[in-house]
């Protein structure tokens, strides 16, 4: 492994000079951002009448329901993609 590849991995910068490694770094960064977005989601999502997602019983927000879990995962990756796209434009 070259020093450039090692630096790219440690710094999470997809600039190793090796395309497959850069692809892995990009995916890991995307996963990391999506994870952070998902973790912070409950801090700002307004629940109806102050109830929690489990208490609400609404399939759109009841996190016991697989469709709600998939919806939140899609949202988190959408946020990650938007953040990465913005970063590339800077």
Short mmCIF file of N, CA and C in Angstrom, two decimals:
data_model
loop_
_atom_site.label_atom_id
_atom_site.label_comp_id
_atom_site.label_asym_id
_atom_site.label_seq_id
_atom_site.Cartn_x
_atom_site.Cartn_y
_atom_site.Cartn_z
N UNK A 1 0.85 -1.17 0.00
CA UNK A 1 0.00 0.00 0.00
C UNK A 1 0.90 1.24 0.00
N UNK A 2 0.56 2.17 -0.83
CA UNK A 2 1.35 3.40 -0.92
C UNK A 2 0.95 4.36 0.20
N UNK A 3 1.81 5.34 0.45
CA UNK A 3 1.48 6.36 1.44
C UNK A 3 0.24 7.16 1.01
N UNK A 4 0.11 7.39 -0.29
CA UNK A 4 -1.06 8.11 -0.80
C UNK A 4 -2.34 7.33 -0.51
N UNK A 5 -2.32 6.03 -0.74
CA UNK A 5 -3.50 5.21 -0.47
C UNK A 5 -3.81 5.20 1.02
N UNK A 6 -2.80 5.07 1.84
CA UNK A 6 -2.99 5.07 3.29
C UNK A 6 -3.56 6.40 3.76
N UNK A 7 -3.04 7.50 3.23
CA UNK A 7 -3.55 8.83 3.60
C UNK A 7 -5.01 8.98 3.17
N UNK A 8 -5.34 8.51 1.98
CA UNK A 8 -6.72 8.60 1.49
C UNK A 8 -7.66 7.84 2.40
N UNK A 9 -7.26 6.68 2.85
CA UNK A 9 -8.08 5.88 3.76
C UNK A 9 -8.23 6.58 5.10
N UNK A 10 -7.14 7.01 5.68
CA UNK A 10 -7.17 7.64 7.00
C UNK A 10 -7.94 8.96 6.99
N UNK A 11 -7.78 9.74 5.93
CA UNK A 11 -8.44 11.05 5.84
C UNK A 11 -9.83 10.96 5.23
N UNK A 12 -10.20 9.77 4.74
CA UNK A 12 -11.50 9.55 4.08
C UNK A 12 -11.67 10.48 2.87
N UNK A 13 -10.61 10.56 2.10
CA UNK A 13 -10.60 11.39 0.89
C UNK A 13 -10.41 10.46 -0.30
N UNK A 14 -11.38 10.40 -1.21
CA UNK A 14 -11.27 9.48 -2.35
C UNK A 14 -10.30 10.00 -3.42
N UNK A 15 -9.03 10.05 -3.06
CA UNK A 15 -7.99 10.54 -3.96
C UNK A 15 -6.74 9.68 -3.82
N UNK A 16 -6.94 8.37 -3.81
CA UNK A 16 -5.83 7.44 -3.60
C UNK A 16 -5.05 7.14 -4.88
N UNK A 17 -5.69 7.43 -6.02
CA UNK A 17 -5.08 7.06 -7.29
C UNK A 17 -5.48 5.67 -7.74
N UNK A 18 -6.28 4.99 -6.93
CA UNK A 18 -6.77 3.65 -7.25
C UNK A 18 -8.30 3.71 -7.23
N UNK A 19 -8.90 3.52 -8.40
CA UNK A 19 -10.34 3.74 -8.55
C UNK A 19 -11.17 2.89 -7.60
N UNK A 20 -10.86 1.59 -7.48
CA UNK A 20 -11.68 0.75 -6.61
C UNK A 20 -11.58 1.17 -5.15
N UNK A 21 -10.41 1.63 -4.72
CA UNK A 21 -10.24 2.10 -3.35
C UNK A 21 -11.00 3.41 -3.15
N UNK A 22 -10.93 4.30 -4.13
CA UNK A 22 -11.67 5.56 -4.04
C UNK A 22 -13.18 5.30 -3.97
N UNK A 23 -13.65 4.31 -4.72
CA UNK A 23 -15.08 3.95 -4.66
C UNK A 23 -15.46 3.46 -3.26
N UNK A 24 -14.60 2.68 -2.65
CA UNK A 24 -14.87 2.19 -1.30
C UNK A 24 -14.88 3.34 -0.29
N UNK A 25 -13.97 4.28 -0.45
CA UNK A 25 -13.92 5.43 0.45
C UNK A 25 -15.18 6.26 0.29
N UNK A 26 -15.62 6.47 -0.95
CA UNK A 26 -16.86 7.23 -1.19
C UNK A 26 -18.06 6.56 -0.53
N UNK A 27 -18.16 5.24 -0.68
CA UNK A 27 -19.29 4.52 -0.09
C UNK A 27 -19.25 4.57 1.43
N UNK A 28 -18.06 4.43 1.99
CA UNK A 28 -17.93 4.50 3.45
C UNK A 28 -18.31 5.88 3.96
N UNK A 29 -17.91 6.92 3.24
CA UNK A 29 -18.25 8.29 3.63
C UNK A 29 -19.76 8.50 3.53
N UNK A 30 -20.37 7.99 2.47
CA UNK A 30 -21.82 8.12 2.29
C UNK A 30 -22.55 7.42 3.44
N UNK A 31 -22.10 6.20 3.78
CA UNK A 31 -22.72 5.47 4.90
C UNK A 31 -22.57 6.23 6.21
N UNK A 32 -21.41 6.82 6.44
CA UNK A 32 -21.16 7.55 7.67
C UNK A 32 -22.07 8.78 7.78
N UNK A 33 -22.22 9.51 6.69
CA UNK A 33 -23.09 10.70 6.70
C UNK A 33 -24.55 10.29 6.89
N UNK A 34 -24.98 9.23 6.19
CA UNK A 34 -26.36 8.77 6.34
C UNK A 34 -26.63 8.34 7.78
N UNK A 35 -25.68 7.67 8.39
CA UNK A 35 -25.83 7.24 9.78
C UNK A 35 -26.00 8.45 10.70
N UNK A 36 -25.21 9.49 10.48
CA UNK A 36 -25.32 10.69 11.31
C UNK A 36 -26.65 11.39 11.08
N UNK A 37 -27.11 11.45 9.82
CA UNK A 37 -28.39 12.08 9.51
C UNK A 37 -29.53 11.32 10.20
N UNK A 38 -29.47 10.01 10.13
CA UNK A 38 -30.51 9.19 10.73
C UNK A 38 -30.52 9.34 12.25
N UNK A 39 -29.35 9.39 12.84
CA UNK A 39 -29.25 9.53 14.29
C UNK A 39 -29.82 10.87 14.77
N UNK A 40 -29.66 11.90 13.97
CA UNK A 40 -30.15 13.21 14.36
C UNK A 40 -31.59 13.47 13.99
N UNK A 41 -32.19 12.58 13.22
CA UNK A 41 -33.54 12.81 12.71
C UNK A 41 -34.57 13.01 13.83
N UNK A 42 -34.53 12.22 14.85
CA UNK A 42 -35.53 12.31 15.93
C UNK A 42 -35.42 13.61 16.72
N UNK A 43 -34.31 14.30 16.59
CA UNK A 43 -34.16 15.55 17.32
C UNK A 43 -34.99 16.69 16.74
N UNK A 44 -35.43 16.54 15.49
CA UNK A 44 -36.18 17.65 14.89
C UNK A 44 -37.48 17.27 14.22
N UNK A 45 -37.77 15.98 14.07
CA UNK A 45 -39.02 15.58 13.43
C UNK A 45 -40.18 15.86 14.39
N UNK A 46 -41.14 16.67 13.97
CA UNK A 46 -42.27 16.96 14.87
C UNK A 46 -43.27 15.80 14.89
N UNK A 47 -43.50 15.25 16.05
CA UNK A 47 -44.48 14.18 16.20
C UNK A 47 -45.82 14.81 16.54
N UNK A 48 -46.91 14.23 16.06
CA UNK A 48 -48.23 14.80 16.36
C UNK A 48 -48.54 14.77 17.86
N UNK A 49 -48.94 15.88 18.38
CA UNK A 49 -49.35 15.99 19.78
C UNK A 49 -48.27 15.52 20.76
N UNK A 50 -47.01 15.57 20.36
CA UNK A 50 -45.92 15.23 21.25
C UNK A 50 -45.74 13.75 21.54
N UNK A 51 -46.44 12.86 20.83
CA UNK A 51 -46.27 11.43 21.09
C UNK A 51 -45.03 10.92 20.37
N UNK A 52 -44.55 9.78 20.81
CA UNK A 52 -43.39 9.18 20.13
C UNK A 52 -43.86 8.39 18.92
N UNK A 53 -42.91 8.01 18.09
CA UNK A 53 -43.27 7.28 16.87
C UNK A 53 -43.95 5.95 17.18
N UNK A 54 -43.55 5.28 18.24
CA UNK A 54 -44.15 4.00 18.58
C UNK A 54 -45.57 4.19 19.11
N UNK A 55 -45.78 5.24 19.87
CA UNK A 55 -47.11 5.48 20.44
C UNK A 55 -48.11 5.96 19.40
N UNK A 56 -47.62 6.62 18.36
CA UNK A 56 -48.53 7.25 17.40
C UNK A 56 -49.39 6.25 16.65
N UNK A 57 -48.82 5.09 16.28
CA UNK A 57 -49.58 4.10 15.54
C UNK A 57 -49.75 4.43 14.07
N UNK A 58 -49.28 5.56 13.63
CA UNK A 58 -49.35 5.98 12.23
C UNK A 58 -48.26 5.23 11.46
N UNK A 59 -48.60 4.48 10.39
CA UNK A 59 -47.59 3.70 9.67
C UNK A 59 -46.48 4.55 9.07
N UNK A 60 -46.74 5.84 8.87
CA UNK A 60 -45.70 6.70 8.32
C UNK A 60 -44.63 7.02 9.35
N UNK A 61 -44.98 6.96 10.63
CA UNK A 61 -44.02 7.32 11.66
C UNK A 61 -43.82 6.24 12.71
N UNK A 62 -44.58 5.19 12.65
CA UNK A 62 -44.43 4.08 13.60
C UNK A 62 -43.22 3.26 13.20
N UNK A 63 -42.12 3.42 13.92
CA UNK A 63 -40.86 2.79 13.54
C UNK A 63 -40.86 1.28 13.74
N UNK A 64 -41.94 0.72 14.26
CA UNK A 64 -42.05 -0.74 14.31
C UNK A 64 -42.40 -1.29 12.93
N UNK A 65 -42.88 -0.43 12.04
CA UNK A 65 -43.33 -0.84 10.71
C UNK A 65 -42.16 -0.80 9.72
N UNK A 66 -41.96 -1.89 8.97
CA UNK A 66 -40.85 -1.93 8.01
C UNK A 66 -40.88 -0.79 6.99
N UNK A 67 -42.09 -0.38 6.55
CA UNK A 67 -42.15 0.69 5.55
C UNK A 67 -41.64 2.02 6.13
N UNK A 68 -41.86 2.24 7.41
CA UNK A 68 -41.36 3.45 8.05
C UNK A 68 -39.84 3.38 8.19
N UNK A 69 -39.32 2.21 8.51
CA UNK A 69 -37.88 2.03 8.63
C UNK A 69 -37.19 2.26 7.29
N UNK A 70 -37.77 1.70 6.22
CA UNK A 70 -37.19 1.89 4.89
C UNK A 70 -37.28 3.35 4.46
N UNK A 71 -38.37 4.00 4.79
CA UNK A 71 -38.54 5.41 4.43
C UNK A 71 -37.48 6.27 5.10
N UNK A 72 -37.22 6.01 6.36
CA UNK A 72 -36.18 6.79 7.07
C UNK A 72 -34.80 6.50 6.51
N UNK A 73 -34.53 5.27 6.15
CA UNK A 73 -33.23 4.94 5.56
C UNK A 73 -33.04 5.65 4.23
N UNK A 74 -34.10 5.65 3.40
CA UNK A 74 -34.03 6.37 2.12
C UNK A 74 -33.77 7.85 2.36
N UNK A 75 -34.47 8.43 3.34
CA UNK A 75 -34.30 9.84 3.65
C UNK A 75 -32.85 10.12 4.07
N UNK A 76 -32.29 9.26 4.91
CA UNK A 76 -30.93 9.47 5.41
C UNK A 76 -29.93 9.44 4.26
N UNK A 77 -30.09 8.49 3.32
CA UNK A 77 -29.17 8.43 2.19
C UNK A 77 -29.39 9.60 1.24
N UNK A 78 -30.61 10.09 1.12
CA UNK A 78 -30.87 11.27 0.31
C UNK A 78 -30.11 12.47 0.90
N UNK A 79 -30.14 12.60 2.22
CA UNK A 79 -29.41 13.68 2.88
C UNK A 79 -27.91 13.53 2.66
N UNK A 80 -27.42 12.31 2.77
CA UNK A 80 -25.98 12.07 2.55
C UNK A 80 -25.58 12.44 1.13
N UNK A 81 -26.39 12.03 0.16
CA UNK A 81 -26.08 12.35 -1.24
C UNK A 81 -26.06 13.86 -1.46
N UNK A 82 -27.02 14.57 -0.86
CA UNK A 82 -27.09 16.01 -1.01
C UNK A 82 -25.86 16.67 -0.38
N UNK A 83 -25.45 16.19 0.77
CA UNK A 83 -24.29 16.76 1.44
C UNK A 83 -23.01 16.51 0.64
N UNK A 84 -22.87 15.31 0.09
CA UNK A 84 -21.69 15.01 -0.71
C UNK A 84 -21.67 15.82 -2.00
N UNK A 85 -22.82 16.00 -2.61
CA UNK A 85 -22.91 16.79 -3.84
C UNK A 85 -22.53 18.24 -3.55
N UNK A 86 -23.03 18.77 -2.45
CA UNK A 86 -22.69 20.14 -2.07
C UNK A 86 -21.20 20.27 -1.83
N UNK A 87 -20.62 19.31 -1.16
CA UNK A 87 -19.19 19.35 -0.86
C UNK A 87 -18.36 19.34 -2.14
N UNK A 88 -18.77 18.56 -3.12
CA UNK A 88 -18.05 18.51 -4.40
C UNK A 88 -18.10 19.84 -5.13
N UNK A 89 -19.18 20.61 -4.92
CA UNK A 89 -19.33 21.90 -5.59
C UNK A 89 -18.53 23.01 -4.94
N UNK A 90 -18.02 22.78 -3.76
CA UNK A 90 -17.28 23.83 -3.06
C UNK A 90 -15.85 23.88 -3.50
#
